[in-house]
XYZ file of N, CA and C in Angstrom:
396
model
N 1.253 -0.914 -0.096
C 0.271 -0.161 0.408
C 0.632 1.271 0.024
N 0.842 1.893 -0.707
C 1.140 3.589 -1.121
C 1.087 4.306 0.233
N 1.352 5.044 0.605
C 1.517 5.969 1.969
C 0.380 6.642 1.740
N 0.175 7.342 3.268
C -0.689 8.762 2.674
C 0.003 9.342 2.218
N 0.431 9.901 2.150
C 2.168 11.046 1.316
C 1.614 10.655 0.097
N 1.585 9.486 -0.525
C 2.183 9.065 -2.078
C 1.148 9.340 -2.560
N -0.369 9.162 -1.499
C -1.122 9.139 -2.212
C -1.398 10.438 -2.186
N -1.578 10.836 -1.827
C -1.441 12.811 -1.980
C -3.251 13.502 -1.751
N -3.576 12.367 -0.121
C -5.156 12.852 -0.040
C -4.530 14.500 0.961
N -5.994 14.796 0.638
C -6.008 16.575 0.848
C -6.906 15.989 2.733
N -6.663 17.648 3.607
C -7.079 16.972 4.882
C -8.897 16.342 4.453
N -9.437 17.587 3.634
C -10.615 16.766 3.281
C -10.875 15.643 2.780
N -10.374 14.545 2.611
C -9.758 13.326 1.966
C -10.378 12.359 2.942
N -9.132 12.698 3.880
C -8.508 12.130 5.189
C -9.836 12.240 5.986
N -10.032 13.627 6.614
C -11.407 13.671 7.241
C -12.594 12.292 6.801
N -12.795 12.874 5.722
C -13.935 11.990 4.599
C -13.956 10.658 4.973
N -12.780 10.406 5.031
C -12.295 8.752 4.808
C -12.250 8.600 6.409
N -12.162 8.812 7.287
C -12.183 9.141 8.694
C -13.849 8.831 8.903
N -14.429 9.377 9.067
C -16.055 9.678 9.208
C -16.418 8.325 8.325
N -16.567 8.606 6.528
C -17.257 7.533 6.336
C -16.901 5.797 7.126
N -15.047 5.873 7.764
C -15.472 4.979 8.629
C -16.317 4.302 10.032
N -16.506 5.859 10.979
C -17.001 5.011 11.840
C -18.536 5.880 11.285
N -18.906 5.764 10.229
C -20.704 4.895 9.856
C -20.866 3.974 9.664
N -19.079 3.116 9.148
C -19.407 1.716 8.549
C -19.793 0.451 9.731
N -20.368 -0.302 8.714
C -21.346 -1.490 9.584
C -19.544 -2.591 9.091
N -20.490 -3.660 9.924
C -19.629 -4.533 10.521
C -19.668 -5.166 8.468
N -19.925 -4.749 7.697
C -19.590 -4.942 6.168
C -18.691 -3.539 5.698
N -18.620 -3.148 6.392
C -17.850 -1.570 6.085
C -18.660 -1.162 5.222
N -19.969 -0.976 5.402
C -19.766 0.482 4.993
C -21.154 1.081 5.756
N -21.568 1.956 4.692
C -22.202 3.742 5.385
C -23.210 3.376 4.326
N -23.942 4.920 4.770
C -24.788 5.422 4.065
C -25.204 7.194 4.295
N -24.317 8.242 4.948
C -24.084 9.125 5.204
C -24.381 10.293 4.021
N -25.054 10.939 4.371
C -25.765 12.170 3.551
C -24.363 12.406 2.805
N -24.946 13.159 1.817
C -23.518 14.125 1.782
C -23.763 16.043 2.630
N -24.443 15.999 3.038
C -25.024 17.017 3.875
C -24.396 16.909 5.671
N -24.057 15.283 5.995
C -24.431 15.072 6.788
C -23.011 14.745 6.550
N -21.862 14.528 6.061
C -20.615 14.715 6.013
C -19.779 15.480 6.074
N -20.408 16.943 5.433
C -19.736 18.088 5.300
C -19.830 18.745 6.718
N -21.029 18.592 7.823
C -21.975 19.255 8.789
C -20.661 18.575 9.363
N -19.959 17.217 9.442
C -19.417 16.935 10.465
C -17.211 17.269 10.457
N -17.213 17.573 9.112
C -16.019 17.249 8.465
C -15.438 19.149 8.598
N -16.855 19.973 8.716
C -16.196 21.329 8.428
C -16.021 21.610 6.949
N -16.294 20.902 6.225
C -15.875 21.122 4.761
C -17.381 21.803 4.441
N -17.710 22.527 3.264
C -18.388 22.503 2.098
C -19.317 21.517 1.702
N -20.091 21.146 1.376
C -21.232 19.549 0.338
C -20.365 19.811 -0.746
N -19.619 20.569 -1.622
C -19.468 20.084 -3.026
C -17.766 20.131 -2.418
N -16.966 19.900 -1.160
C -15.213 20.160 -1.447
C -15.961 18.489 -0.998
N -16.923 18.467 -0.208
C -16.950 16.775 0.284
C -17.088 15.687 -0.960
N -18.307 16.638 -1.951
C -18.008 15.901 -3.206
C -16.496 15.469 -3.901
N -16.481 16.548 -3.694
C -14.871 16.070 -4.644
C -14.048 14.990 -3.250
N -13.915 14.850 -2.652
C -12.935 14.345 -1.964
C -13.939 12.338 -2.111
N -14.985 12.659 -2.079
C -15.499 10.866 -2.764
C -15.580 10.445 -3.631
N -15.053 11.829 -4.805
C -14.979 11.061 -5.918
C -13.327 10.539 -5.980
N -12.375 11.582 -5.418
C -10.839 11.222 -5.259
C -10.660 10.276 -4.284
N -11.257 10.314 -3.332
C -11.553 8.700 -2.685
C -11.849 7.360 -3.638
N -13.021 7.359 -4.172
C -13.314 5.907 -5.214
C -12.392 6.346 -6.143
N -11.527 7.308 -6.873
C -10.336 7.052 -8.166
C -9.172 6.561 -7.438
N -9.319 6.667 -6.058
C -7.713 6.063 -5.377
C -8.268 4.404 -5.125
N -9.713 4.515 -5.146
C -9.962 3.061 -4.691
C -9.910 2.995 -3.275
N -10.301 3.732 -2.393
C -10.162 3.125 -1.227
C -11.619 3.088 -0.933
N -12.631 4.003 -1.343
C -14.239 3.358 -1.210
C -15.050 2.902 -2.476
N -15.821 2.810 -2.665
C -17.263 2.430 -3.905
C -18.026 3.293 -3.305
N -18.795 3.610 -4.328
C -20.138 4.249 -4.250
C -21.184 3.853 -5.420
N -22.152 3.612 -4.381
C -23.231 2.844 -5.213
C -24.300 3.760 -5.194
N -25.365 4.571 -6.170
C -26.235 5.534 -5.781
C -27.700 4.055 -5.429
N -28.228 5.091 -4.614
C -29.651 4.641 -3.849
C -30.814 4.825 -4.457
N -31.636 4.251 -4.580
C -33.047 4.789 -4.866
C -34.108 4.893 -3.590
N -35.509 5.259 -3.263
C -36.348 5.345 -2.877
C -37.346 5.434 -3.526
N -38.646 5.102 -3.331
C -40.129 5.128 -3.998
C -40.307 6.915 -4.299
N -39.334 7.623 -3.354
C -39.984 9.246 -3.881
C -38.826 9.726 -4.557
N -37.540 9.179 -5.048
C -36.545 9.541 -5.927
C -34.950 9.253 -5.130
N -34.294 10.006 -5.605
C -32.683 9.809 -5.437
C -32.427 9.384 -3.072
N -31.632 8.368 -2.672
C -31.774 9.179 -1.142
C -29.915 8.990 -1.349
N -29.763 8.735 0.290
C -27.999 8.577 0.605
C -27.456 7.916 -0.728
N -26.119 7.954 -1.150
C -25.628 6.681 -1.443
C -24.985 5.916 -0.489
N -24.732 4.502 -0.791
C -24.639 3.542 0.070
C -22.561 4.085 -0.390
N -21.384 3.778 0.025
C -20.097 4.060 0.336
C -20.037 2.399 1.067
N -18.763 1.464 0.650
C -18.485 0.821 1.132
C -16.156 1.599 1.181
N -15.979 0.494 2.640
C -14.535 0.829 2.566
C -13.802 -0.327 2.276
N -13.132 0.576 1.014
C -12.535 -1.471 -0.027
C -10.699 -1.551 1.603
N -10.933 -2.371 1.886
C -10.751 -3.030 3.245
C -9.433 -4.004 2.100
N -9.195 -4.286 1.536
C -7.612 -4.618 0.529
C -6.945 -3.389 0.310
N -7.598 -2.382 -0.345
C -6.918 -1.509 0.120
C -6.038 -0.669 1.264
N -6.717 -0.436 2.113
C -6.585 0.358 3.072
C -5.416 -0.875 4.208
N -5.669 -2.082 3.668
C -4.603 -2.937 4.205
C -3.227 -2.501 3.590
N -2.134 -3.166 4.072
C -0.669 -3.157 3.779
C -0.290 -3.985 2.781
N -1.272 -5.171 3.589
C -1.010 -6.324 2.220
C -1.756 -7.427 2.573
N -2.353 -7.294 1.179
C -3.862 -7.824 0.283
C -3.738 -9.239 0.113
N -2.397 -9.939 0.104
C -2.626 -11.292 0.208
C -2.557 -11.558 1.752
N -2.845 -10.925 3.237
C -2.247 -11.880 4.201
C -4.405 -11.401 4.112
N -4.788 -10.322 3.625
C -6.417 -10.188 4.145
C -7.184 -10.505 3.394
N -6.402 -11.167 2.706
C -7.442 -12.210 2.182
C -7.559 -13.314 2.328
N -6.696 -13.614 3.526
C -6.889 -14.832 4.669
C -7.509 -15.047 5.738
N -7.790 -12.962 6.042
C -9.391 -13.238 6.790
C -10.939 -13.005 6.689
N -11.618 -14.172 7.412
C -12.770 -14.532 6.183
C -14.022 -13.408 7.096
N -13.099 -12.989 8.516
C -14.158 -12.030 9.436
C -13.415 -11.037 10.122
N -12.562 -9.736 9.407
C -11.775 -9.015 10.180
C -12.301 -8.119 11.103
N -13.487 -8.556 11.301
C -14.297 -7.741 12.355
C -15.010 -8.026 13.549
N -14.473 -8.682 14.722
C -14.732 -9.521 16.070
C -15.715 -9.109 16.142
N -15.958 -10.646 17.391
C -17.744 -10.533 17.853
C -17.736 -8.963 18.996
N -16.769 -8.488 19.598
C -17.216 -7.427 19.661
C -17.126 -6.023 18.419
N -17.413 -6.353 17.508
C -17.155 -5.287 17.355
C -16.219 -4.667 16.326
N -15.073 -5.064 17.104
C -13.787 -3.905 15.950
C -13.076 -5.200 15.744
N -12.362 -3.986 14.704
C -11.308 -4.231 13.277
C -10.064 -5.170 14.352
N -9.897 -6.409 13.690
C -8.623 -6.456 13.980
C -7.310 -6.819 12.913
N -6.425 -5.486 13.059
C -5.654 -5.597 11.983
C -4.641 -6.644 12.267
N -3.850 -6.516 11.348
C -2.544 -6.572 11.141
C -1.550 -6.600 12.173
N -1.458 -5.604 12.386
C -0.210 -5.760 13.708
C -0.643 -5.959 15.168
N -2.534 -6.971 15.558
C -2.237 -7.198 15.816
C -3.331 -6.614 17.279
N -3.206 -5.336 16.667
C -4.268 -4.118 17.713
C -5.992 -4.140 16.996
N -6.590 -4.026 17.937
C -8.148 -3.627 17.842
C -8.376 -2.292 17.445
N -9.462 -1.875 16.328
C -9.347 -0.429 15.684
C -11.043 -0.874 14.863
N -11.859 0.332 15.464
C -12.370 0.458 15.022
C -13.664 0.463 13.923
N -12.785 0.782 13.010
C -12.117 0.209 11.635
C -10.938 -0.112 11.138
N -11.134 -0.516 10.293
C -9.697 -0.534 9.171
C -9.004 1.064 8.472
N -9.349 2.162 8.687
C -8.975 3.642 7.974
C -8.758 4.248 9.129
N -9.175 3.597 10.189
C -8.561 3.858 11.358
C -7.046 3.319 11.634
N -6.769 2.018 11.309
C -5.343 1.654 11.662
C -5.283 1.784 10.268
N -5.433 2.844 9.220
C -4.604 3.418 7.897
C -3.685 4.154 8.685
N -5.412 5.208 8.795
C -4.539 6.638 9.553
C -3.396 6.749 10.627
N -3.299 6.047 11.623
C -2.485 5.318 12.806
C -0.987 4.931 11.877
N -1.054 4.121 11.437
C 0.636 3.776 11.094
C 0.731 4.591 9.819
N 0.200 5.653 9.253
C 0.831 6.685 8.004
C 0.826 7.746 9.534
N 0.334 8.293 10.518
C 1.152 9.236 11.440
C -0.180 9.557 11.038
N -1.686 9.666 10.460
C -2.779 10.920 10.373
C -3.777 10.410 11.185
N -3.756 10.077 12.371
C -5.114 9.904 13.537
C -3.946 11.155 14.596
N -5.175 11.702 15.071
C -4.605 12.780 16.173
C -4.724 14.248 15.766
N -4.936 15.007 16.445
C -4.551 16.688 16.118
C -5.804 16.925 14.963
N -5.269 17.731 14.274
C -6.638 18.309 13.052
C -6.215 17.430 11.409
N -7.803 16.965 11.349
C -7.434 16.433 9.908
C -7.584 17.202 8.764
N -7.642 18.894 9.223
C -8.020 19.448 7.992
C -7.042 21.003 8.085
N -6.597 21.581 8.036
C -6.645 23.094 8.264
C -7.627 24.323 8.374
């Protein structure tokens, strides 16, 4: 896995990834609205949309449009845990990286709330401000 600096993630992209991971369920999926993500990251809705597009381009997440009987609703996002891990070959051997207590068991043997927390901590991106 390329480190965060090589990926060129901006503050909004890092913040969006971390917040998507906090919403994620045991299948690493979530569906917060753009408005919600913008509010909790402190960035505009248009900046949040650009961040999501960049995370998709880097294959850190996938996005699926969702619809209800009344029309479009919030998108479904899935964290790509194989990319967020350092070694995909080890990841594929894990049948379920989420333990019974809801924590994510990472390759380093520690438990995290989600794969993004592991990735950001490993690359020195957790703690302090995520954006300027």
